[in-house]
Coordinates of N, CA and C in Angstrom, one line a residue:
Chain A
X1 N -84.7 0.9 106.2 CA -83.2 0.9 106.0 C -82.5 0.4 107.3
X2 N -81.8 -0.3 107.2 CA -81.0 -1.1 109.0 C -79.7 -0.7 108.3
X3 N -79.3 -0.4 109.5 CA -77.7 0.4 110.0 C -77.1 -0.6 109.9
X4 N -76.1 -0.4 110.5 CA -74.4 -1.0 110.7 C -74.9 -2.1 112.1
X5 N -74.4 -3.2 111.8 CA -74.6 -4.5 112.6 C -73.8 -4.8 113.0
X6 N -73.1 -5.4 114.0 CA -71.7 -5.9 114.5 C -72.2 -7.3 115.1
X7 N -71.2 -8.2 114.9 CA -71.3 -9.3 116.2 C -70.2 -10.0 116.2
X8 N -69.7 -10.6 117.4 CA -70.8 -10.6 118.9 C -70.5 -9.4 119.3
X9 N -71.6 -9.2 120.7 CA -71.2 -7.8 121.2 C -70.2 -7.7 121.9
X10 N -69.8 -8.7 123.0 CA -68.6 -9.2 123.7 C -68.2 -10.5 123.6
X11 N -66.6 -10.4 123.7 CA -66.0 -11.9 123.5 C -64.6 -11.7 124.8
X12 N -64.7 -13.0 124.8 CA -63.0 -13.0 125.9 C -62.6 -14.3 125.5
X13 N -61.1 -13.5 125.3 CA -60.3 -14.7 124.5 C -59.1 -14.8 125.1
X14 N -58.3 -15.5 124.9 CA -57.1 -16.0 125.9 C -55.8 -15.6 125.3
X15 N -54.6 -15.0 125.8 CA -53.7 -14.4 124.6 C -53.3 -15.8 123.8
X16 N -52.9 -15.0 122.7 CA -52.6 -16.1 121.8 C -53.4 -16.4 120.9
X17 N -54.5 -16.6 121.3 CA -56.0 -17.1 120.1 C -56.0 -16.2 118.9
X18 N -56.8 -16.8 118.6 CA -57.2 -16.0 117.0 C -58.9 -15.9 117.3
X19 N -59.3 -14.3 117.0 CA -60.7 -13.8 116.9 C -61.4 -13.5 115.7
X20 N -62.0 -13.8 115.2 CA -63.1 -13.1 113.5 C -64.3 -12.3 114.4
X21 N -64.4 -11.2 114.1 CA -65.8 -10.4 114.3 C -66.3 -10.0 112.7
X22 N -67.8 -10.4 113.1 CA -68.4 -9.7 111.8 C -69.1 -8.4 111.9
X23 N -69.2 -8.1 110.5 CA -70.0 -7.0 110.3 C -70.7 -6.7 108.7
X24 N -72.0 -6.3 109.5 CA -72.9 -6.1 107.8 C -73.4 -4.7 107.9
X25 N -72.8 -4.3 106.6 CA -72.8 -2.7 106.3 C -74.5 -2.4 106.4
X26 N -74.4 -0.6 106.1 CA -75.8 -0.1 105.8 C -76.3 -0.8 104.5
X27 N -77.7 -0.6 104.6 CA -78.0 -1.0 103.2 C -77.5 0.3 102.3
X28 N -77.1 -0.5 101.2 CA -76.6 0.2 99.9 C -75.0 0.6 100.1
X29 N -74.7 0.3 101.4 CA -73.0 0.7 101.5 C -72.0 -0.4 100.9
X30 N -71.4 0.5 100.1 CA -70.5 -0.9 99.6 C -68.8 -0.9 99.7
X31 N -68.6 0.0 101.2 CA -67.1 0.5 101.4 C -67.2 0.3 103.6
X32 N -66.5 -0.7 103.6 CA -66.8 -0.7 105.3 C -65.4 -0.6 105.4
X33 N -65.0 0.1 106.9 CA -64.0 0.2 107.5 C -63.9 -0.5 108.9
X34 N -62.9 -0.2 109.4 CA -62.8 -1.0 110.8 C -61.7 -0.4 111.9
X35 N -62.2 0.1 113.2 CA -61.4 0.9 114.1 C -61.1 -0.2 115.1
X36 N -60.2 0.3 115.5 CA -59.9 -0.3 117.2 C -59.6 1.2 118.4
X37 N -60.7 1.1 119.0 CA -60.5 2.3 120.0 C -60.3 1.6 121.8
X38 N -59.5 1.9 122.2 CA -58.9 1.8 123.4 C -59.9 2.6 124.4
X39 N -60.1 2.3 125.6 CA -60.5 3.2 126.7 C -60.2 4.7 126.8
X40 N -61.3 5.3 126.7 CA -60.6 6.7 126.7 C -60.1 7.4 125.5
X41 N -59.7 6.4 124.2 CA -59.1 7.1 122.9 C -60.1 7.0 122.1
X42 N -59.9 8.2 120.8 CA -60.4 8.2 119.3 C -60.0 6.7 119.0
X43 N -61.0 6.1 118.4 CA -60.9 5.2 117.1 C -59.7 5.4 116.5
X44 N -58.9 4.2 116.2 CA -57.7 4.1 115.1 C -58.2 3.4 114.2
X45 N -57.6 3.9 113.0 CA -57.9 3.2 111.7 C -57.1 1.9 111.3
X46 N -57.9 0.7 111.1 CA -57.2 -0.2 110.7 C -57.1 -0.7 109.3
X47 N -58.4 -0.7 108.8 CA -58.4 -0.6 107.0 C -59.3 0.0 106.6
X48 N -59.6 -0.2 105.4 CA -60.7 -0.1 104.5 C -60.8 -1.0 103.9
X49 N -62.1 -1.2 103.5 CA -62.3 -2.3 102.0 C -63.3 -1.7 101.3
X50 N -63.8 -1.5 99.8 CA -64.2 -1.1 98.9 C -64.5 -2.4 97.6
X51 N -66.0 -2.5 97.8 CA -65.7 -4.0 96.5 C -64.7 -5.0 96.5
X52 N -64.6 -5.7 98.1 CA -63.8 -7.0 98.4 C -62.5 -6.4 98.4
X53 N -62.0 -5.5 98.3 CA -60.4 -4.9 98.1 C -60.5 -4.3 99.0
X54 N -59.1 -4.7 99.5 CA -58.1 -3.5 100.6 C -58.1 -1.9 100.0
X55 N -58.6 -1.6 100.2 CA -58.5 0.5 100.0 C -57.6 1.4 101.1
X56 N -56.6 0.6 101.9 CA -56.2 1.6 102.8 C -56.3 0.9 104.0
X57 N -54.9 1.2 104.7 CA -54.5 0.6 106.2 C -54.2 1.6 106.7
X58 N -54.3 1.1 107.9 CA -53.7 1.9 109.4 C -52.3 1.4 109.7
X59 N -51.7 2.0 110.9 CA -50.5 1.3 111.5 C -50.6 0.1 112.3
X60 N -51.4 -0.7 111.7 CA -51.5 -2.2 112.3 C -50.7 -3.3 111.6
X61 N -50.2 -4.1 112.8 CA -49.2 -5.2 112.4 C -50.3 -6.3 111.3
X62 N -49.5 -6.7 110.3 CA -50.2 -8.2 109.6 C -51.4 -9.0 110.2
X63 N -51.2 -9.6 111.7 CA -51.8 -10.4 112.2 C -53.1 -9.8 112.5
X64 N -53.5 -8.4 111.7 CA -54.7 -7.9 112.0 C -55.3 -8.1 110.0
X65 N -56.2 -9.0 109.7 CA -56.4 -9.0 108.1 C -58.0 -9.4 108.3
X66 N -58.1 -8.8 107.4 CA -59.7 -8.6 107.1 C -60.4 -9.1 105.2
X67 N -61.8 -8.9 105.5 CA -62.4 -9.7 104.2 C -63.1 -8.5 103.9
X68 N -63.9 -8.6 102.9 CA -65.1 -8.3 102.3 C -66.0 -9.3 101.5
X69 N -67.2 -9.4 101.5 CA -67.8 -10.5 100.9 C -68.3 -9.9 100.2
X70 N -69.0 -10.3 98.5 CA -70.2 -9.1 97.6 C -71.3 -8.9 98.2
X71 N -71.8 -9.3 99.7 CA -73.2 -8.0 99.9 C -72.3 -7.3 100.5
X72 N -70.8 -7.2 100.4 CA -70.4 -5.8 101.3 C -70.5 -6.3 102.9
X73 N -70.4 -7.3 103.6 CA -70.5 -7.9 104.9 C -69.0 -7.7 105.1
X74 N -68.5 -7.7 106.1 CA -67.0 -8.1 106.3 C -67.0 -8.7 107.3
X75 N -65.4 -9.2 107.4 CA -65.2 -9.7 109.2 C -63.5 -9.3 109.4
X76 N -63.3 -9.0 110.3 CA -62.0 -8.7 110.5 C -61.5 -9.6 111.6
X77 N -60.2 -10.2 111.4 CA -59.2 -11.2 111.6 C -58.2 -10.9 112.6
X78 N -58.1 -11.6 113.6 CA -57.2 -11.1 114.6 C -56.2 -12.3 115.1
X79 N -55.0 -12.6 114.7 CA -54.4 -13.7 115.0 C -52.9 -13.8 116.6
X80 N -52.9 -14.3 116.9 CA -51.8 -14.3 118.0 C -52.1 -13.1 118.9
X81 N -53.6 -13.2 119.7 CA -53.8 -12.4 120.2 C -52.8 -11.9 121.3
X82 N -53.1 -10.6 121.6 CA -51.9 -10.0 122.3 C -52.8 -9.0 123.7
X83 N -52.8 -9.2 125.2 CA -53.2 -8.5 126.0 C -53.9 -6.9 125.2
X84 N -53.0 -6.1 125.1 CA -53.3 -4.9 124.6 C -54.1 -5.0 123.2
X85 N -54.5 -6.1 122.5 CA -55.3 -5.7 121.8 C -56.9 -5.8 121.9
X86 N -57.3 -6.4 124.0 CA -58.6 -5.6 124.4 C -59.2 -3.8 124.1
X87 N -60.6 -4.0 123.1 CA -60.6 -2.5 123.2 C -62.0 -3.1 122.4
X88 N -62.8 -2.1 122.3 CA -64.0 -1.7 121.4 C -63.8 -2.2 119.9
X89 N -64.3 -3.4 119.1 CA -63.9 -3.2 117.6 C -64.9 -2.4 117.0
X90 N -64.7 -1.3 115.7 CA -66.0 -0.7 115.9 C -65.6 -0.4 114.2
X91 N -66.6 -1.5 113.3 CA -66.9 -0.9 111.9 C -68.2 0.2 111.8
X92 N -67.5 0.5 110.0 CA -68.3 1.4 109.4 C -68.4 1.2 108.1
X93 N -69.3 1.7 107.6 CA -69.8 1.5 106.4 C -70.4 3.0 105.8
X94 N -69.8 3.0 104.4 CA -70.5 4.3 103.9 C -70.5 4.2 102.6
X95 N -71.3 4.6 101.7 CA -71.8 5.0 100.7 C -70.9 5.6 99.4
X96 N -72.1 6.3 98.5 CA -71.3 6.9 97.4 C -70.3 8.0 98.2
X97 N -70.9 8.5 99.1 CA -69.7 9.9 99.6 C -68.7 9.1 100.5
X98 N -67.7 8.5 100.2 CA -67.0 7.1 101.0 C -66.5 7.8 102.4
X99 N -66.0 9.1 102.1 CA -65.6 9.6 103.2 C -66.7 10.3 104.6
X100 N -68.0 9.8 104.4 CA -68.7 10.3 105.3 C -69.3 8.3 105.8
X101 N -69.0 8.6 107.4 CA -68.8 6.8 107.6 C -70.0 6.8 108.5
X102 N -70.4 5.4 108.9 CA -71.5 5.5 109.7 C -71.2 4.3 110.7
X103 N -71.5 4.5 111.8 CA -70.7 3.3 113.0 C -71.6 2.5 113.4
X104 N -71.3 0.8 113.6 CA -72.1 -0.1 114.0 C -71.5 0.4 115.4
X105 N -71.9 -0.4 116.5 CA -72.0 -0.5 117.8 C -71.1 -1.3 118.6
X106 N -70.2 -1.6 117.4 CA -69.1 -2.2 118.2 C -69.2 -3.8 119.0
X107 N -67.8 -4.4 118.8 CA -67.8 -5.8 119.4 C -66.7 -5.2 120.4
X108 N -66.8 -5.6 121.9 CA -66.1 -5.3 122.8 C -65.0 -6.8 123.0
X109 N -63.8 -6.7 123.1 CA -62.9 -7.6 123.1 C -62.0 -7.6 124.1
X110 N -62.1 -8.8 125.0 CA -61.2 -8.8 126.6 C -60.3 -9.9 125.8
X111 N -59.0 -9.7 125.9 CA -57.5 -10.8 126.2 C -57.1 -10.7 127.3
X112 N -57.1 -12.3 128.0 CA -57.2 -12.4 129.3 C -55.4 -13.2 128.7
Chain B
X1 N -47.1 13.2 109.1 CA -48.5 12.5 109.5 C -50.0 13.7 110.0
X2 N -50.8 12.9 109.9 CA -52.3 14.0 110.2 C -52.3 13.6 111.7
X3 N -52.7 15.0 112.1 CA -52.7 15.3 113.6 C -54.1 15.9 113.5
X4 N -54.8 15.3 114.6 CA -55.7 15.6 115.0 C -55.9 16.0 117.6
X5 N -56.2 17.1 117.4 CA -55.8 17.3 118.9 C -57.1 18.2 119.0
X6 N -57.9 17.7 120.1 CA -59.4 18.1 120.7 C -58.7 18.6 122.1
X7 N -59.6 20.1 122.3 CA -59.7 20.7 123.5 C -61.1 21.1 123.9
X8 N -61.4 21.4 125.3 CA -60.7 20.8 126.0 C -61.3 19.6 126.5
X9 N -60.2 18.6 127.0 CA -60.3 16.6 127.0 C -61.8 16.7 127.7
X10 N -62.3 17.6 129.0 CA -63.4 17.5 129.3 C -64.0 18.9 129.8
X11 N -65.0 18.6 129.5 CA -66.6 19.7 130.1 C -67.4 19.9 130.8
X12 N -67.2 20.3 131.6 CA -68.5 20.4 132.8 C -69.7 21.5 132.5
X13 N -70.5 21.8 132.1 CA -71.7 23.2 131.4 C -72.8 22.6 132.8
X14 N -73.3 24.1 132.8 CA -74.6 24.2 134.1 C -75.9 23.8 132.3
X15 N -77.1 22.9 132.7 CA -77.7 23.4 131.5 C -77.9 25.0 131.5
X16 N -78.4 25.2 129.5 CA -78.5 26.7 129.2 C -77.1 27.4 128.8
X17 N -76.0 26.4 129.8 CA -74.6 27.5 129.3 C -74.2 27.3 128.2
X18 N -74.0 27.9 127.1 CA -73.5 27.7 125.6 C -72.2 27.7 126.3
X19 N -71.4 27.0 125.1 CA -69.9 27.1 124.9 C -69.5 26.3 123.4
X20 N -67.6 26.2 123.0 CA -67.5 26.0 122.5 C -66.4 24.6 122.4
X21 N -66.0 23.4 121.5 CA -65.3 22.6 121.6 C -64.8 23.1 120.3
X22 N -62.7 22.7 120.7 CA -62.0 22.7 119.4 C -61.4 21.6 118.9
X23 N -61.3 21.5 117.8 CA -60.9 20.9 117.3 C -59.7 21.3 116.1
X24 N -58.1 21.2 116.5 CA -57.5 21.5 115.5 C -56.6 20.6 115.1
X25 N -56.6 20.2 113.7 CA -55.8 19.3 112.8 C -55.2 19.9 111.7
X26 N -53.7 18.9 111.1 CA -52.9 18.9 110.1 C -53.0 18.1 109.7
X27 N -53.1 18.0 108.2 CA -53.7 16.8 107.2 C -53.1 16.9 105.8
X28 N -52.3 16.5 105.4 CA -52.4 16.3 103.8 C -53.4 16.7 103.0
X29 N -53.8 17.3 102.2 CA -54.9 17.2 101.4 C -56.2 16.5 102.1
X30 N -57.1 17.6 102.7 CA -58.5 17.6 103.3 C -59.5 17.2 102.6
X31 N -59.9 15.9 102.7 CA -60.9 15.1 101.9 C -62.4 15.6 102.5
X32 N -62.2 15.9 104.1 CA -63.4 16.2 104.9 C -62.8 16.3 106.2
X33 N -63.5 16.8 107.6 CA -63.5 16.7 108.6 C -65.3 16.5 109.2
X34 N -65.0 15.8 110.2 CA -66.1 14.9 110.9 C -66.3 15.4 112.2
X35 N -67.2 15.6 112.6 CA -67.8 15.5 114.6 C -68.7 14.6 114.3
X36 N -68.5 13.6 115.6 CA -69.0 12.3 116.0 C -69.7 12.4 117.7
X37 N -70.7 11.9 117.9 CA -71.3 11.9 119.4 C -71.1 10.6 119.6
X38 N -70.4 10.2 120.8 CA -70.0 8.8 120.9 C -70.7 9.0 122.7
X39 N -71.6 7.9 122.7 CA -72.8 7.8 124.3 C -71.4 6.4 125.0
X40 N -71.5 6.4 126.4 CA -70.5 5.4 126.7 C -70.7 3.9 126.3
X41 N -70.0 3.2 125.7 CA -69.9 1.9 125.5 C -71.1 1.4 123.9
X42 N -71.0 2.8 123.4 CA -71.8 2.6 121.7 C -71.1 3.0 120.8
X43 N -71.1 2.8 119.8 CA -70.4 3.2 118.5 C -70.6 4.8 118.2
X44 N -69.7 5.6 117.8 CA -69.9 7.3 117.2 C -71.2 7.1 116.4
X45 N -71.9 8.2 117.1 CA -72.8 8.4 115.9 C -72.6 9.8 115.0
X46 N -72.8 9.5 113.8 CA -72.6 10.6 113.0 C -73.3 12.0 113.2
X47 N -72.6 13.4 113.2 CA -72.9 14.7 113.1 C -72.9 15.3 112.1
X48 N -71.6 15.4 111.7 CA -71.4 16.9 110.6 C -70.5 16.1 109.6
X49 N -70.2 17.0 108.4 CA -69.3 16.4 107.6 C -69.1 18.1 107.2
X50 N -67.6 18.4 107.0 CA -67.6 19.7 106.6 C -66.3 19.5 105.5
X51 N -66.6 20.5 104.3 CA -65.5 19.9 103.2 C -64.5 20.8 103.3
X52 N -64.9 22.8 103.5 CA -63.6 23.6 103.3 C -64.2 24.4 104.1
X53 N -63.1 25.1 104.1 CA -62.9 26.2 105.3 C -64.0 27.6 104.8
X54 N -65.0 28.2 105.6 CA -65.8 29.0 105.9 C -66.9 27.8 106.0
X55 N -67.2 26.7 106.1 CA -68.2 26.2 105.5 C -68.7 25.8 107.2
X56 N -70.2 25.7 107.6 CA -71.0 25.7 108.5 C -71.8 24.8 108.5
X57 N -72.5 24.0 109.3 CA -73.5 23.2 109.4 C -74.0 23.0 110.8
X58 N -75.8 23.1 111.0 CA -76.3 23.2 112.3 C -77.3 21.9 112.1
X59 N -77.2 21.7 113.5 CA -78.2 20.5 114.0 C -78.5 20.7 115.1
X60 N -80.2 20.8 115.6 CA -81.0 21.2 116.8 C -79.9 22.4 117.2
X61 N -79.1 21.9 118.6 CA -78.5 22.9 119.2 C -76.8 23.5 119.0
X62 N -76.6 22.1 117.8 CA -75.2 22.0 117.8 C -74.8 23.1 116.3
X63 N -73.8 23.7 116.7 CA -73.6 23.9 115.2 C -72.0 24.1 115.1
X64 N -71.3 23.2 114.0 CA -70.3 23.0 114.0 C -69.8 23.8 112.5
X65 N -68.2 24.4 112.4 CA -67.1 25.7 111.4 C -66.2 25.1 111.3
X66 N -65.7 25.0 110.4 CA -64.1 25.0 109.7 C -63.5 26.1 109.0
X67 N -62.1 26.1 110.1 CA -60.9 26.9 109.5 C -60.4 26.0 108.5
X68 N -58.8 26.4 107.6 CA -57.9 25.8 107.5 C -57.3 25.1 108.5
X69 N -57.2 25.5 109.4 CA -56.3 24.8 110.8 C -57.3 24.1 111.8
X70 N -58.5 24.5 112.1 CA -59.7 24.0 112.8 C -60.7 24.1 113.2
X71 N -61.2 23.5 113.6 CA -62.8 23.3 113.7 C -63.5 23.7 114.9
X72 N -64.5 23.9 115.0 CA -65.4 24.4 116.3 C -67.0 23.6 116.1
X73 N -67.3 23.0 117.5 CA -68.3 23.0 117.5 C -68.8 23.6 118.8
X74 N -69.9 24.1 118.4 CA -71.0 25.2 119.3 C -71.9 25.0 119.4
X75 N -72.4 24.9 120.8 CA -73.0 23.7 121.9 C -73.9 25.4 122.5
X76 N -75.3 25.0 122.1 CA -76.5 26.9 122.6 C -76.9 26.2 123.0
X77 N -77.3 26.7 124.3 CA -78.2 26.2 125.3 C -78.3 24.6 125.5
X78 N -77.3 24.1 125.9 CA -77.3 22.7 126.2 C -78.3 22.0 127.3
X79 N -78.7 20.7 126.6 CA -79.8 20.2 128.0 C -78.7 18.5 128.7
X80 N -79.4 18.1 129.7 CA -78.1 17.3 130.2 C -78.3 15.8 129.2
X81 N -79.4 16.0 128.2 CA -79.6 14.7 126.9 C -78.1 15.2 125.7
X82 N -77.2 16.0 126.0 CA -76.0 16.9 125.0 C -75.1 16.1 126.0
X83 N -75.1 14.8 126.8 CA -73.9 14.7 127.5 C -73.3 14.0 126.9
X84 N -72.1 13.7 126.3 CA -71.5 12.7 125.4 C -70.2 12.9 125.6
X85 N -69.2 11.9 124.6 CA -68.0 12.5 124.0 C -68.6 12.7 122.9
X86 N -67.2 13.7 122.5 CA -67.7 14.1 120.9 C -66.2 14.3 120.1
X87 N -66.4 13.3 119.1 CA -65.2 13.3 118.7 C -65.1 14.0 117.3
X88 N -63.7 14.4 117.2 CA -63.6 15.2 115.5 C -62.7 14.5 115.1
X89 N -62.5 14.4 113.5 CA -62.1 13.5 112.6 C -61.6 14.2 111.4
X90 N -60.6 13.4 111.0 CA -60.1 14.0 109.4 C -60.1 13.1 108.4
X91 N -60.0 13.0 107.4 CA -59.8 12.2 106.3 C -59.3 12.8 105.6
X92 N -57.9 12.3 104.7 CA -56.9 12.7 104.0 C -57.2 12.2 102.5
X93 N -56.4 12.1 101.7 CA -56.4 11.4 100.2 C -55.8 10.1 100.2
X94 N -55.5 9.7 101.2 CA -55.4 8.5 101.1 C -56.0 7.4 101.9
X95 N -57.2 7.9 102.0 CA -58.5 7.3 102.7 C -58.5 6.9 104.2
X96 N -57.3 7.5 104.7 CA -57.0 6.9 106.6 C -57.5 8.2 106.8
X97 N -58.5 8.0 108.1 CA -59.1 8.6 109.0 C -58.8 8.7 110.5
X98 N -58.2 9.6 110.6 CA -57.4 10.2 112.1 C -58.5 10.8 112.6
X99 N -58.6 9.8 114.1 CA -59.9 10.7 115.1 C -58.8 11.9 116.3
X100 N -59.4 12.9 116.9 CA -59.2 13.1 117.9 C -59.4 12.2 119.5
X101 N -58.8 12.3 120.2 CA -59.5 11.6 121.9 C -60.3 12.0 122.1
X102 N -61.4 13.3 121.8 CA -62.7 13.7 122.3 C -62.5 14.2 123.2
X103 N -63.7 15.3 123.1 CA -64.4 15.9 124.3 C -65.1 15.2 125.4
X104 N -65.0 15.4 127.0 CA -66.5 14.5 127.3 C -67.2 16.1 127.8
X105 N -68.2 16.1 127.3 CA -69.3 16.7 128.1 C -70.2 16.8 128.8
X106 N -70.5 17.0 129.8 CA -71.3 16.9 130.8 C -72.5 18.0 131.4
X107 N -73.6 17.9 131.2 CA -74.7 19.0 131.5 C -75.2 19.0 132.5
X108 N -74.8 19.8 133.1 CA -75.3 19.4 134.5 C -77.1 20.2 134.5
X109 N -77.9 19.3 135.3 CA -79.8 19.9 134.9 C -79.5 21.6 136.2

């Protein structure tokens, strides 16, 4: 069974740009989520997805939109990047019990 | 909104010293609460999942309780491999998941 996969592990991007990170769930997980945690802070919730559908946002502006694909892979979307949105991106994926989540390892993100 | 607030922010333990980490949150309708071991610069790894209040669950050294109001995890005889943050978590009925900022703890050998 292979865990939660992220890529890339780091990127630097210039403000303004637009970023896609991917991510492929546990095997058998068919519900991924996606955090942004800052230095020092808990993980914030940015969505969920559940069978290609949005299941639930965080307090993130638009220009943050994400996918699901049918093996359940995602990538989350980051457009007009903004300084402050350097931070750890860090999906998860979970199963029939949706509320118990499991963490890939995170793509680290510098806006220079 | 769900509030989640972890005490205290950091830990310093001699190994062997037990102690305890809190964790107390306000949530809408409690779907679950979570403790997470987050090592620096890796993703949380999963702990506990606890559903209602009396309910308990142990792992090796850790063993983490839920009130209505909050959570405890309890750290016996720690070795300086228990050094982490540790974060607690809520989930509501409407599927957003509010972390705390974490504990860091530190074991000293």
């Amino acid at each position: 069974e292979t865990g939660v996969t992220q890529s890339p592990t780091h990127l630097i991007k210039t403000r303004g740009q637009q970023v896609t990170l991917r991510c492929s769930s546990q095997s058998g997980h068919n519900t991924v989520s996606w955090y942004q945690q800052a230095l020092g802070q808990g993980p914030q919730f940015i969505f969920q997805y559940y069978r290609e559908e949005e299941n639930g946002r965080g307090n993130f502006p638009p220009r943050f939109s994400g996918l699901q694909f049918p093996n359940y892979s995602s990538e989350l979307n980051v457009n007009a990047l903004e300084l402050d949105d350097s931070a750890l991106y860090l999906c998860a994926s979970s199963g029939v019990r949706r509320e118990t989540q499991y963490f890939g390892p995170g793509t680290r993100l510098l806006v220079l | 909104e769900d509030q989640v607030t972890q005490s205290p922010e950091a830990l310093r333990l001699q190994e062997g010293e037990s102690s305890s980490l809190n964790c107390s949150y306000t949530v809408s309708g409690l779907r679950g609460l979570f403790w997470y071991r987050q090592d620096p610069g890796k993703g949380p790894e999963f702990l506990f999942t606890l559903y209602s209040a009396g309910e308990e669950k142990e792992k090796e050294r850790l063993k983490a309780t839920l009130t209505k109001k909050e959570s405890f995890l309890h750290i016996t005889a720690p070795k300086p491999e228990d050094s982490a943050t540790y974060l607690c978590a809520v989930s509501d009925n409407n599927n957003d998941m509010r972390f705390g900022a974490g504990t860091r703890l530190t074991v000293k050998p």
